[in-house]
Short mmCIF file of C-alpha atoms (C1' of nucleotides) in Angstrom, two decimals:
data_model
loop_
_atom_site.label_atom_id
_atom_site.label_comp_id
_atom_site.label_asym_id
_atom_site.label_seq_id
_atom_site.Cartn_x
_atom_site.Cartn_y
_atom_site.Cartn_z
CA UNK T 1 27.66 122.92 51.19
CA UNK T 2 28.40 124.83 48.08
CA UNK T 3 28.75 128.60 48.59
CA UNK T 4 26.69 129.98 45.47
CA UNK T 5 27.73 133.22 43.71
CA UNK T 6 24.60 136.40 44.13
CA UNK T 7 23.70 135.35 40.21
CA UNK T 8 23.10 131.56 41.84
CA UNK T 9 26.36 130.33 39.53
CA UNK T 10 27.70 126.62 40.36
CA UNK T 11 30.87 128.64 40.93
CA UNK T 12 32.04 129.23 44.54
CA UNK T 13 34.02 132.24 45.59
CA UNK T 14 37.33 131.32 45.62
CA UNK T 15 37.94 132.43 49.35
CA UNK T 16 35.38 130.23 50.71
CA UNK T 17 36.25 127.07 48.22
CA UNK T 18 40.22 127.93 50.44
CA UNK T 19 38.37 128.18 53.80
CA UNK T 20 36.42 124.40 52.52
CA UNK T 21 39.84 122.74 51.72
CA UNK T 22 41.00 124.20 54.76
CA UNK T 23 37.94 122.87 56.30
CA UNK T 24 38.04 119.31 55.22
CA UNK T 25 41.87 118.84 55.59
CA UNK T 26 41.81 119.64 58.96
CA UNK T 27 39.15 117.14 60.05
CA UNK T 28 41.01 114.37 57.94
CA UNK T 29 44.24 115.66 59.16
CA UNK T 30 42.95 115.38 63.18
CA UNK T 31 41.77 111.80 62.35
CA UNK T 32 44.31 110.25 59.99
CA UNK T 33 47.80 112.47 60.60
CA UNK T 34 49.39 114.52 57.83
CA UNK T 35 51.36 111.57 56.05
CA UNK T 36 48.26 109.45 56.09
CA UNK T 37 45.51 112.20 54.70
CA UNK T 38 45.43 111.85 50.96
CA UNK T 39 44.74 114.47 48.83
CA UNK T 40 42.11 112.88 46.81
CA UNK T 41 39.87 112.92 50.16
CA UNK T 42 40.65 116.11 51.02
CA UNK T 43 39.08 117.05 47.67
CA UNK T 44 36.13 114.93 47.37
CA UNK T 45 35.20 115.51 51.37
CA UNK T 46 35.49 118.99 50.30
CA UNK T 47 34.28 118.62 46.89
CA UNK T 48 36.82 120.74 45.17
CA UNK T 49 38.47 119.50 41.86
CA UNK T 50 42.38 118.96 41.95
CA UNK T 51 43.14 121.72 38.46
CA UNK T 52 41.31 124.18 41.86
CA UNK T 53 43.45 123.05 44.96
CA UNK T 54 46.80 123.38 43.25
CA UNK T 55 45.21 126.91 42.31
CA UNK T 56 44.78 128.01 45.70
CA UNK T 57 47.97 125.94 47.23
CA UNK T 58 50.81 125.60 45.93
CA UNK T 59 51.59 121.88 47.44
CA UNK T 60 50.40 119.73 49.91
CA UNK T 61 52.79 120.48 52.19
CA UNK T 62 52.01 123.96 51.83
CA UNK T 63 48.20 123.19 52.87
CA UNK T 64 49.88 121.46 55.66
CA UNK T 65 51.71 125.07 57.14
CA UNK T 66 47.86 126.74 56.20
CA UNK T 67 46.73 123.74 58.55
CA UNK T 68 48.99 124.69 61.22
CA UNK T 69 48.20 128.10 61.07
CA UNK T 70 44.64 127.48 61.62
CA UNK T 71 45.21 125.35 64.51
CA UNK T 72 47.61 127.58 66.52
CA UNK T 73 45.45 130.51 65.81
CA UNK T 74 42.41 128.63 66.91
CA UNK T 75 44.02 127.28 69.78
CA UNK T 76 45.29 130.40 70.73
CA UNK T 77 42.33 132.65 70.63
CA UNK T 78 39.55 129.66 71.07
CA UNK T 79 41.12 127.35 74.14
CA UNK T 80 43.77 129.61 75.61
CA UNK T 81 42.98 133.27 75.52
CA UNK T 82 39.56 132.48 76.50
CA UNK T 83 40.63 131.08 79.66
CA UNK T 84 44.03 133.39 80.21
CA UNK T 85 42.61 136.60 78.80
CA UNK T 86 41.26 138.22 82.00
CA UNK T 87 44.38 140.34 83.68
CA UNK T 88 42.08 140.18 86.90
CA UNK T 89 41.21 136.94 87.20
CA UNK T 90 42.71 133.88 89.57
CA UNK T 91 45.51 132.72 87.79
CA UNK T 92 44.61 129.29 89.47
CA UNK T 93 41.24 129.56 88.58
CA UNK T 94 41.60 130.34 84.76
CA UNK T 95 44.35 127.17 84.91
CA UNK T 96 41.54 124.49 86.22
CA UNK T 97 39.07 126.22 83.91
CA UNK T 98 41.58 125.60 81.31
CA UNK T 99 42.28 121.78 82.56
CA UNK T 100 38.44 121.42 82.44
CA UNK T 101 37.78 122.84 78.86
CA UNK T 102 40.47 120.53 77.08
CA UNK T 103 38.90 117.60 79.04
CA UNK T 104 35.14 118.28 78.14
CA UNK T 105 36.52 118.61 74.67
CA UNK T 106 37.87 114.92 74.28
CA UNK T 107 34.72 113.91 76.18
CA UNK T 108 32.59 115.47 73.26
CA UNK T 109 34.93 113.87 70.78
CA UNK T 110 34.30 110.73 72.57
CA UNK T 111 37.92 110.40 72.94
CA UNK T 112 38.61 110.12 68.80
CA UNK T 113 41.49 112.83 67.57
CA UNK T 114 43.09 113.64 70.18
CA UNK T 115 45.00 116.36 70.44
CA UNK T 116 45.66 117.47 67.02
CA UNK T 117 48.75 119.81 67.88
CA UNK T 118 49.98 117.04 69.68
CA UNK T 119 49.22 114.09 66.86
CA UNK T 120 51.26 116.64 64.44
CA UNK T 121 54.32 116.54 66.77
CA UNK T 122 54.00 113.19 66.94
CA UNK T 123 54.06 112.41 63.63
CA UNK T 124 56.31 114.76 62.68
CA UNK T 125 58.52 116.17 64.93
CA UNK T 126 61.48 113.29 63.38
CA UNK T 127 60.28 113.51 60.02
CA UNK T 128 59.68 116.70 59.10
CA UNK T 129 62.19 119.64 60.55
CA UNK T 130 59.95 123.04 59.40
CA UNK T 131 56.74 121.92 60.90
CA UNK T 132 58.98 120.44 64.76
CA UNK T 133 60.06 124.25 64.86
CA UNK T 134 56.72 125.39 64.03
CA UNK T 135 54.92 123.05 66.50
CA UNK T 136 57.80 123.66 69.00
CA UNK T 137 56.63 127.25 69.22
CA UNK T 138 53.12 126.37 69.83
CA UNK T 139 53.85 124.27 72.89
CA UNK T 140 56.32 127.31 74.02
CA UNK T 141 53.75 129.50 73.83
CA UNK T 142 50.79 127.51 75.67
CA UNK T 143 53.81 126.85 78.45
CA UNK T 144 54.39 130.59 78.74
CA UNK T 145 51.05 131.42 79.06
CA UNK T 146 50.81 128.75 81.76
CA UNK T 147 54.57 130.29 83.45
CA UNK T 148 52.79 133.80 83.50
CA UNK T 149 49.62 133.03 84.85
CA UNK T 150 51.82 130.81 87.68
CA UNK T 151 53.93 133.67 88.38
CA UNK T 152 51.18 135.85 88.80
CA UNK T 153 49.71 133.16 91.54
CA UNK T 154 53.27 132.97 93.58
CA UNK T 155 53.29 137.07 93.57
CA UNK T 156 49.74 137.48 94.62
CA UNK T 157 50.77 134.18 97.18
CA UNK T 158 47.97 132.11 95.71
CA UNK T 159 50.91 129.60 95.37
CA UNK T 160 54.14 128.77 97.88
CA UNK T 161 57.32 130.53 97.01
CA UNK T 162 58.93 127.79 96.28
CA UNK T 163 56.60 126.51 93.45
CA UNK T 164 58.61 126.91 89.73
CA UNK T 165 56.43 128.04 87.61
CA UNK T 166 58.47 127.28 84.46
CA UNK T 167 58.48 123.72 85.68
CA UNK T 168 55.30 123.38 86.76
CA UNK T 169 53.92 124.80 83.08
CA UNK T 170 56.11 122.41 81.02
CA UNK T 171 55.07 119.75 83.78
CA UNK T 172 51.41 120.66 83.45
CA UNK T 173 51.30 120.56 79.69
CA UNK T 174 53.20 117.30 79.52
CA UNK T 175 50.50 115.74 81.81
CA UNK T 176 47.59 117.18 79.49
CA UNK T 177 49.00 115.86 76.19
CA UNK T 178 50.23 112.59 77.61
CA UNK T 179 46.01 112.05 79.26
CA UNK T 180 44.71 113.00 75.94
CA UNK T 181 46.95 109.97 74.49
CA UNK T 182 46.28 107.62 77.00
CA UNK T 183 42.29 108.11 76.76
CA UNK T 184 42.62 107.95 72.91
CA UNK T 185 44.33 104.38 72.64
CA UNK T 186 42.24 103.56 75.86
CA UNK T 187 39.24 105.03 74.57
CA UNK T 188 37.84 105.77 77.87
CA UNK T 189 37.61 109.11 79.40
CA UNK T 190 37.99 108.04 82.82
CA UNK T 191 41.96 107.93 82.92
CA UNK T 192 41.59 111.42 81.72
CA UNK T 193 39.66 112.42 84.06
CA UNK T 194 41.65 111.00 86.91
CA UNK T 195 44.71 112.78 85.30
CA UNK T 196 43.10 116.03 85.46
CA UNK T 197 42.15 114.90 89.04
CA UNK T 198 45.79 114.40 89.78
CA UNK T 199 46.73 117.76 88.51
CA UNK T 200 44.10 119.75 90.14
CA UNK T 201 45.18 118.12 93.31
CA UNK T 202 48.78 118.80 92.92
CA UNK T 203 48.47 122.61 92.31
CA UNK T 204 45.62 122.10 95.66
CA UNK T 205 49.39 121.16 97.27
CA UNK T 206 51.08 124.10 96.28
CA UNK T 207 48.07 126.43 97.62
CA UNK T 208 48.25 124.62 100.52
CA UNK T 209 52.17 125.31 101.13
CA UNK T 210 52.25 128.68 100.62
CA UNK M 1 76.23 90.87 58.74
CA UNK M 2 74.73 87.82 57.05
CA UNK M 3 74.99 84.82 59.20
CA UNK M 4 76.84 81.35 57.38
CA UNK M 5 75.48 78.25 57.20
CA UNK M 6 77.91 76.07 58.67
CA UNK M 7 79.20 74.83 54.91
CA UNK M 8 79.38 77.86 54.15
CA UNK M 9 76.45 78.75 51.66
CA UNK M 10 75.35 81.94 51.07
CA UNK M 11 71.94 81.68 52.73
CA UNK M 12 70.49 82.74 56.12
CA UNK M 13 69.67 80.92 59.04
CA UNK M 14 66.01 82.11 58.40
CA UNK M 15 65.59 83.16 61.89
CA UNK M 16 68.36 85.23 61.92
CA UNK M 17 66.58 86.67 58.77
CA UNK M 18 63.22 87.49 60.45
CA UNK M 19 65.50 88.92 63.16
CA UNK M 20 67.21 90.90 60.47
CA UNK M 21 64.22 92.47 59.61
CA UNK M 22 62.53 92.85 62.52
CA UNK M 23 65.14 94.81 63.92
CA UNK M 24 65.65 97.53 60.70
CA UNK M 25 61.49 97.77 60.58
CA UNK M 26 61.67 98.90 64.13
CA UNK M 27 64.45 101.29 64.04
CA UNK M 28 62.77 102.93 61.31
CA UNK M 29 59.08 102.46 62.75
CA UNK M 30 60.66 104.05 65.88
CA UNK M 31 61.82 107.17 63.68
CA UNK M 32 58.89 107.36 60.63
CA UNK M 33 56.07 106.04 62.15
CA UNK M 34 54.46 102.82 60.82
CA UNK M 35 52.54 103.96 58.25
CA UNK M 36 55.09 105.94 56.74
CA UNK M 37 57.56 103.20 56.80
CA UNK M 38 58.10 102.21 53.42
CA UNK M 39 58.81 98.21 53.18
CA UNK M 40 61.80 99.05 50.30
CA UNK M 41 63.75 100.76 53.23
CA UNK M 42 63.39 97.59 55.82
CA UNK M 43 64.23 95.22 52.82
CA UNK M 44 67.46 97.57 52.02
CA UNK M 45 68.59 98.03 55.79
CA UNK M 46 68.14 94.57 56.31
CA UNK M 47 69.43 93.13 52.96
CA UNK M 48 66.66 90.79 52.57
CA UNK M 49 64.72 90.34 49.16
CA UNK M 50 61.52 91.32 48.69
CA UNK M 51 60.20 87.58 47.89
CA UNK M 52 62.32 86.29 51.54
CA UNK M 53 60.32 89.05 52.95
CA UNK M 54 56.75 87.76 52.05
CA UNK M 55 58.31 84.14 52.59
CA UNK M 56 58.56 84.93 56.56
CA UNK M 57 55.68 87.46 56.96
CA UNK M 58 52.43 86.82 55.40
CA UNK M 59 52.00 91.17 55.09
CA UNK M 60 52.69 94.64 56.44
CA UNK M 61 50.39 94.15 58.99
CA UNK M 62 51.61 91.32 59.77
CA UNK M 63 55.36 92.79 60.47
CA UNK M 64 53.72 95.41 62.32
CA UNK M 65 52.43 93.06 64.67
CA UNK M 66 55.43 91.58 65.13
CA UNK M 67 57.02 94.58 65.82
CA UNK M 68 54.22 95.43 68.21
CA UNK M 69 55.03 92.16 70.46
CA UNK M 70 59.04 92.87 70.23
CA UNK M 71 58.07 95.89 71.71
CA UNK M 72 56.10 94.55 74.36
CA UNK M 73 58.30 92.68 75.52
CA UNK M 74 61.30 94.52 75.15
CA UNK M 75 59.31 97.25 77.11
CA UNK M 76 57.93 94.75 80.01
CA UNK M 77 61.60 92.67 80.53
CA UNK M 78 64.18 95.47 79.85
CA UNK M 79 62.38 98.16 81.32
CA UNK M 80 59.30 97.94 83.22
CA UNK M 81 60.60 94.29 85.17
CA UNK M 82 64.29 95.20 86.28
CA UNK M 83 63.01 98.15 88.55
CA UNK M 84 60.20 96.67 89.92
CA UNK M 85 61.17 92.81 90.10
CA UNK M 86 62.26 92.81 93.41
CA UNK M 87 59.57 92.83 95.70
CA UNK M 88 61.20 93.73 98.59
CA UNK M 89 62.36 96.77 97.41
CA UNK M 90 61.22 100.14 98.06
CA UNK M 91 58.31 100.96 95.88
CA UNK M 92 58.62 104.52 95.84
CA UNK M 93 62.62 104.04 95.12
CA UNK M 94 61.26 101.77 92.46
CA UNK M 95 58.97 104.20 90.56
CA UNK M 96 61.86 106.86 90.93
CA UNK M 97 64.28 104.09 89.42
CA UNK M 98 61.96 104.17 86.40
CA UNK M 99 61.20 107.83 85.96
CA UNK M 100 65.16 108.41 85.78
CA UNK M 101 65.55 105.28 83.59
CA UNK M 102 63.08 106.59 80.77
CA UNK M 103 64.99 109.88 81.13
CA UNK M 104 68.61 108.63 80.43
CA UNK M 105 67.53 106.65 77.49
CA UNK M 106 65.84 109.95 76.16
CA UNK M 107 68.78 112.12 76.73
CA UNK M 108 71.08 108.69 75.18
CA UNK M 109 68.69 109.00 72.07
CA UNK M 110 69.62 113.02 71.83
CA UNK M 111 65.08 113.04 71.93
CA UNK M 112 65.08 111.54 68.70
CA UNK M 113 62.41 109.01 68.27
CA UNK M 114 60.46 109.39 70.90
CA UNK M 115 58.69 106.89 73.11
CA UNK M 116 57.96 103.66 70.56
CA UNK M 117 54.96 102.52 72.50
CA UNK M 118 53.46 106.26 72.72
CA UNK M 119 53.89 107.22 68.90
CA UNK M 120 51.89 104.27 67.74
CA UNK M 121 49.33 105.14 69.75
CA UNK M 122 49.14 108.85 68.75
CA UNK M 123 49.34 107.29 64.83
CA UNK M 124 47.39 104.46 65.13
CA UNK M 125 44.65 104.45 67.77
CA UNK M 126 42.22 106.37 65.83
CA UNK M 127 42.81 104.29 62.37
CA UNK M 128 43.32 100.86 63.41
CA UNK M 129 41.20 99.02 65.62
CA UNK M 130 43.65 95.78 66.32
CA UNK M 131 46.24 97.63 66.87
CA UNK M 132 45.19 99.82 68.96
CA UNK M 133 43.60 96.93 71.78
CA UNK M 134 47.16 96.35 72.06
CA UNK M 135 48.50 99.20 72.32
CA UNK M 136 45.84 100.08 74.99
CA UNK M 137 46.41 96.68 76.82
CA UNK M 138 50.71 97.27 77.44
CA UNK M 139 49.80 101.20 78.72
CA UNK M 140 47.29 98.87 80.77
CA UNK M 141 49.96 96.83 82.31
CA UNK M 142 52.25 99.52 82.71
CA UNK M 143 49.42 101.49 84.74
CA UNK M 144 49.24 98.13 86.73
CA UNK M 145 52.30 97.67 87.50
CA UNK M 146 52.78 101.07 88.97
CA UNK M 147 49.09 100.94 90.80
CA UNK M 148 50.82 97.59 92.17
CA UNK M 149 53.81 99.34 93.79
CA UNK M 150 51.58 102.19 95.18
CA UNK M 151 49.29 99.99 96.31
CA UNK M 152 52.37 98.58 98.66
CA UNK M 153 53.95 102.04 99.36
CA UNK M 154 50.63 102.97 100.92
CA UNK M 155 50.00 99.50 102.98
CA UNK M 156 53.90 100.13 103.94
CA UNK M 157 52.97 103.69 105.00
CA UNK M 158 55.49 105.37 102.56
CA UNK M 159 52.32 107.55 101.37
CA UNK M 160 49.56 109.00 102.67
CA UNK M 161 46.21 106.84 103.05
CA UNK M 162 45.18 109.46 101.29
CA UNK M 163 46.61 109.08 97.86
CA UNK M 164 44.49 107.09 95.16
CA UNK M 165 47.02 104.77 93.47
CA UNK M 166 45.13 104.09 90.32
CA UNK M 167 44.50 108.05 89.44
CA UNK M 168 48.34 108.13 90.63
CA UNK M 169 49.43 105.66 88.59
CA UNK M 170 46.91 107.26 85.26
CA UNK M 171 48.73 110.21 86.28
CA UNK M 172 52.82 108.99 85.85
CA UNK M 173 52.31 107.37 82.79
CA UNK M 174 50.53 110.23 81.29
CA UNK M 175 52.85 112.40 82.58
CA UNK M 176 55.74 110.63 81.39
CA UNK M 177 54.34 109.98 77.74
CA UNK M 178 53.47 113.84 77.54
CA UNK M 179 57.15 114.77 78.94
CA UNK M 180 58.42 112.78 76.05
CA UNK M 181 56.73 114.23 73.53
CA UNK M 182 57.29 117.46 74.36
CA UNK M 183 61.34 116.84 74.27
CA UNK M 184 61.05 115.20 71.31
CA UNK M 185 59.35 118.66 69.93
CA UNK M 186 61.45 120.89 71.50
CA UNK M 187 64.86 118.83 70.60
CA UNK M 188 65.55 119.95 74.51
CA UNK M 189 65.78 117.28 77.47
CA UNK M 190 65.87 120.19 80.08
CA UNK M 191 62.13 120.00 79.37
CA UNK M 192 61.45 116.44 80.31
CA UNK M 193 64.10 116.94 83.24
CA UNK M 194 61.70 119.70 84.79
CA UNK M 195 58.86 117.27 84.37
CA UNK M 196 60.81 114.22 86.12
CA UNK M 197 61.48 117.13 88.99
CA UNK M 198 57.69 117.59 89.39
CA UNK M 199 56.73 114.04 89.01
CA UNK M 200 59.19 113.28 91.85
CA UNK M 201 58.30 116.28 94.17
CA UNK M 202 54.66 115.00 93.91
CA UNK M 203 55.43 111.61 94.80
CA UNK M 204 57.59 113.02 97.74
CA UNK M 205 54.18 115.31 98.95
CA UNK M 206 52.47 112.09 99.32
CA UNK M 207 55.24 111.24 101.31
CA UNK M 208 55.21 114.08 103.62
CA UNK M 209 51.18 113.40 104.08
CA UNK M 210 51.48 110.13 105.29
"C1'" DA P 1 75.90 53.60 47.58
"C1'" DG P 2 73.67 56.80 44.38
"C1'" DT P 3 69.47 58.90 42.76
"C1'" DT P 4 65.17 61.29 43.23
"C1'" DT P 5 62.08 63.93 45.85
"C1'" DT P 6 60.68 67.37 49.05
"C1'" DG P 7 60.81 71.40 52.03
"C1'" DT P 8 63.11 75.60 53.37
"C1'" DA P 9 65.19 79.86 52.21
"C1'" DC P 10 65.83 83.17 48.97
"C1'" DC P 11 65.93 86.60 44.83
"C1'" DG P 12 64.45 90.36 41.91
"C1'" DA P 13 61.38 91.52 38.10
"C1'" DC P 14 56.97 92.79 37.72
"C1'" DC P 15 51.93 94.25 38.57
"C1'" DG P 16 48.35 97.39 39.55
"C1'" DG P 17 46.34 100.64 42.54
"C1'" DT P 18 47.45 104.95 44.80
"C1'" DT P 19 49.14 109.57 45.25
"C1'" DG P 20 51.12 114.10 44.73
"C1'" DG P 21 51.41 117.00 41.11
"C1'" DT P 22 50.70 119.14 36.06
"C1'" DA P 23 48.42 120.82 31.74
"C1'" DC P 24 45.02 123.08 29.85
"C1'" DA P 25 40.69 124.53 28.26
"C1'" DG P 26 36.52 126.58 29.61
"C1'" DA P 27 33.69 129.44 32.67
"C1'" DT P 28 32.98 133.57 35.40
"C1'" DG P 29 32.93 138.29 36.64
"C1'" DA P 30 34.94 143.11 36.73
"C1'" DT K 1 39.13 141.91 27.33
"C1'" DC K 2 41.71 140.32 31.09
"C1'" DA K 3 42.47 138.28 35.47
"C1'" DT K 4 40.47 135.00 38.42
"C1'" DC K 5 38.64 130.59 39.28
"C1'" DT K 6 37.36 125.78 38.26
"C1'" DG K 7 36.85 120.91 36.16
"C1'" DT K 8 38.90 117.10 33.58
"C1'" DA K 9 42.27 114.47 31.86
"C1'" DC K 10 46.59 112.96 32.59
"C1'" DC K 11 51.40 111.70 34.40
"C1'" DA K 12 55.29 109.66 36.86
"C1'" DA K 13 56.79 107.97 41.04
"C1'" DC K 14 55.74 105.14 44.74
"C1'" DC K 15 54.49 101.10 47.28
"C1'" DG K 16 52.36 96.85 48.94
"C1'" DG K 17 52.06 92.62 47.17
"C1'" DT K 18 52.68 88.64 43.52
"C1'" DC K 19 55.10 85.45 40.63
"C1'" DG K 20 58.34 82.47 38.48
"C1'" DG K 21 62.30 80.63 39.42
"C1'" DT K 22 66.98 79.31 41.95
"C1'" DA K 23 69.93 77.05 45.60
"C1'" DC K 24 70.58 73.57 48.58
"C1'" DA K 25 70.24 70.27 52.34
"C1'" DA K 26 67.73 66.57 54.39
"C1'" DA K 27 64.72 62.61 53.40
"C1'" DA K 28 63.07 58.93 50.87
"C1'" DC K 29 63.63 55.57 47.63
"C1'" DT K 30 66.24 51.87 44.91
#
DNA sequence: AGTTTTGTACCGACCGGTTGGTACAGATGA
DNA sequence: TCATCTGTACCAACCGGTCGGTACAAAACT
C-alpha cells in the first residue's frame, strides 16, 4: 500500500500519503457519514500517523471540504460529463444512459453507501451551514445539466412543448436520490430498479406528447 | 412544565417523564441525527437527571427505539391513515391529499429537519442492522398502502390497465423522500413544489390512458 | 392506630473509553 | 543546512453509562 521513495525509504511522498487519507476517508465517510467517521480509522485504514495528518490538514473538518471536493469533481467528470459531454448526442438518450449508470452503480455496491453526495446532505444539511451551501451547489449543478440537456430535447422536439425542463430536472434528481435511499434501507435493488422504470416511462410520456 | 403529583411533591408522574424525554430526543434526533444526538442535550431539554434517565430506558439504543416506534406511529395515524382511511374515497384524490400534506408540513418546518423517517435511513441503514429492518419495514407499509389505493384506482378505472401499481407506488415514495431532501439542501420549497407538480401530472397521464 | 418495609421515581457526581487536536523530536531529501 | 515530512506521546473535552444515595407513597405488619 505504501508508496516507497526511488532510494526504497519507509517514507512516502507526502502527496500520495494526502491522496491515501483522502483515499481512506472517503470510503469510511460513504459508509459511516462525516460525524460518525473517526479520525483514528481514517489513520490506521490509511496507515498514516496523527503528528502526519494534522501536517497535511489542518482539521478534520477541513479533510471534510478536501472530501467534498473529491466527490463533486468525481461526480462531475466520472458520472455526469461522461454521459452529458457529447453536444451531438440525444439529450434523452444521454439522460437514460445516465439513469442506468447510477443504478448499475448501487447494484455493484450491492446497495451499501448509497449515494454519498446525498448521505452528506443528509447528515448535514441542518447541522453544518458551509458544507449545505457547498452540497446545495452540487445538486444545482447535476439539475442544470439535466435542464440543458431537456431543453435541448423540447428545441430539437424530442420532447412536447409543454414539458418544463427545470421541473422535470429537479423532479428527476429527487426521484434518483430518494430510489438510492429506499434500496439502501431496503437493501434490495429491485425498488430501484422499478423507480428507474417509472422514470424512463414518464419521459417515454413526454416523447409521446410532443 | 413538570407535572404535580396531586400532594403536591416535586416528582413526576414517571410517564409523563418518559414522555418528557421522548419528545426533546426526537426534536433533536429530527434536527442532529441520532448518532450525533448527544444524551446531555435530551436530559437538559427535558429536565430529567441523568440517573431518571437510565431508570426509564435501559440505553441509547434503547431510546432510539423508542423514538423509532413514536415515529411509526405518529407517521401511520397522523399522516399516512387520515388520507387514506376512508375507503370510499377517491384513491387518486387520496394520494394527491398526501403529496400536498407532506408539502405543507415542509414549507410549516421552513425545510428544516427534513423527513424523520428518511434521515434515519440515510444515517443508519448502512451501520445498524436492527434499525434499519425497521426502518425498511414502515417505507414497506407506506409503499403498501399506496400500491393498495392504486390497486383500486385501476379496478375503478381511474388509471390505465396499464399502469403497474407497485413500481408506481416504489416510484412516489422515492420521489417524495428525494424531493425532501433536496429542499432541505437547497433551504428552497419551490424545489419540492416542482416535484409535487410532476408527481401529480404523472398520476394525471395515467389518468388520461385509461 | 402507628411503625416498618418495600417499590417507584429521581438526582448529580463520577468513571473510563473515545476523539479531535497538539507538541515535538527525528528522519529525509534538496 | 534548511525545509519538508513523519511517528510517538500526550492532552482536554466529550459522552455513554454507573453508582450511591434521597424522597415519598403505598403496603404490610403489630
Amino acid at each position: 500500500m505504501k508508496a516507497q521513495t526511488t532510494n526504497g525509504s519507509r517514507t512516502r511522498d507526502g502527496r500520495s500519503t494526502r491522496e491515501a487519507i483522502l483515499a481512506a476517508a472517503q470510503r469510511l465517510i460513504h459508509v459511516h457519514g462525516y460525524n460518525h467517521t473517526v479520525l483514528d480509522d481514517v489513520l490506521r485504514e490509511s496507515g498514516v500517523g496523527k503528528g502526519n495528518f494534522y501536517y497535511h490538514f489542518k482539521s478534520k473538518e477541513e479533510l471534510g471540504h478536501a472530501i467534498l471536493d473529491q466527490l463533486v469533481t468525481s461526480f462531475i467528470e466520472r458520472t455526469l460529463e461522461p454521459c452529458f459531454a457529447d453536444p451531438a448526442g440525444r439529450p434523452l438518450a444521454q439522460i437514460r444512459c445516465f439513469l442506468d449508470r447510477v443504478l448499475e452503480a448501487q447494484r455493484e455496491r450491492h446497495c451499501v453507501g448509497g449515494c454519498p453526495l446525498g448521505n452528506l446532505a443528509a447528515e448535514l444539511s441542518d447541522v453544518h451551514e458551509g458544507f449545505r451551501t457547498r452540497l446545495a451547489s452540487v445538486f444545482a449543478a447535476w439539475r442544470e445539466r439535466l435542464t440543458v440537456a431537456l431543453h435541448r430535447a423540447r428545441r430539437s422536439g424530442d420532447i412536447g412543448a409543454a414539458a418544463r425542463p427545470e421541473a422535470l430536472a429537479d423532479f428527476l434528481v429527487a426521484s434518483l436520490e430518494g430510489a438510492i435511499l429506499l434500496t439502501k434501507v431496503s437493501k434490495d435493488i429491485a425498488v430501484m430498479e422499478q423507480c428507474v422504470g417509472e422514470m424512463k416511462h414518464y419521459l417515454a410520456q413526454y416523447e409521446a406528447g410532443r
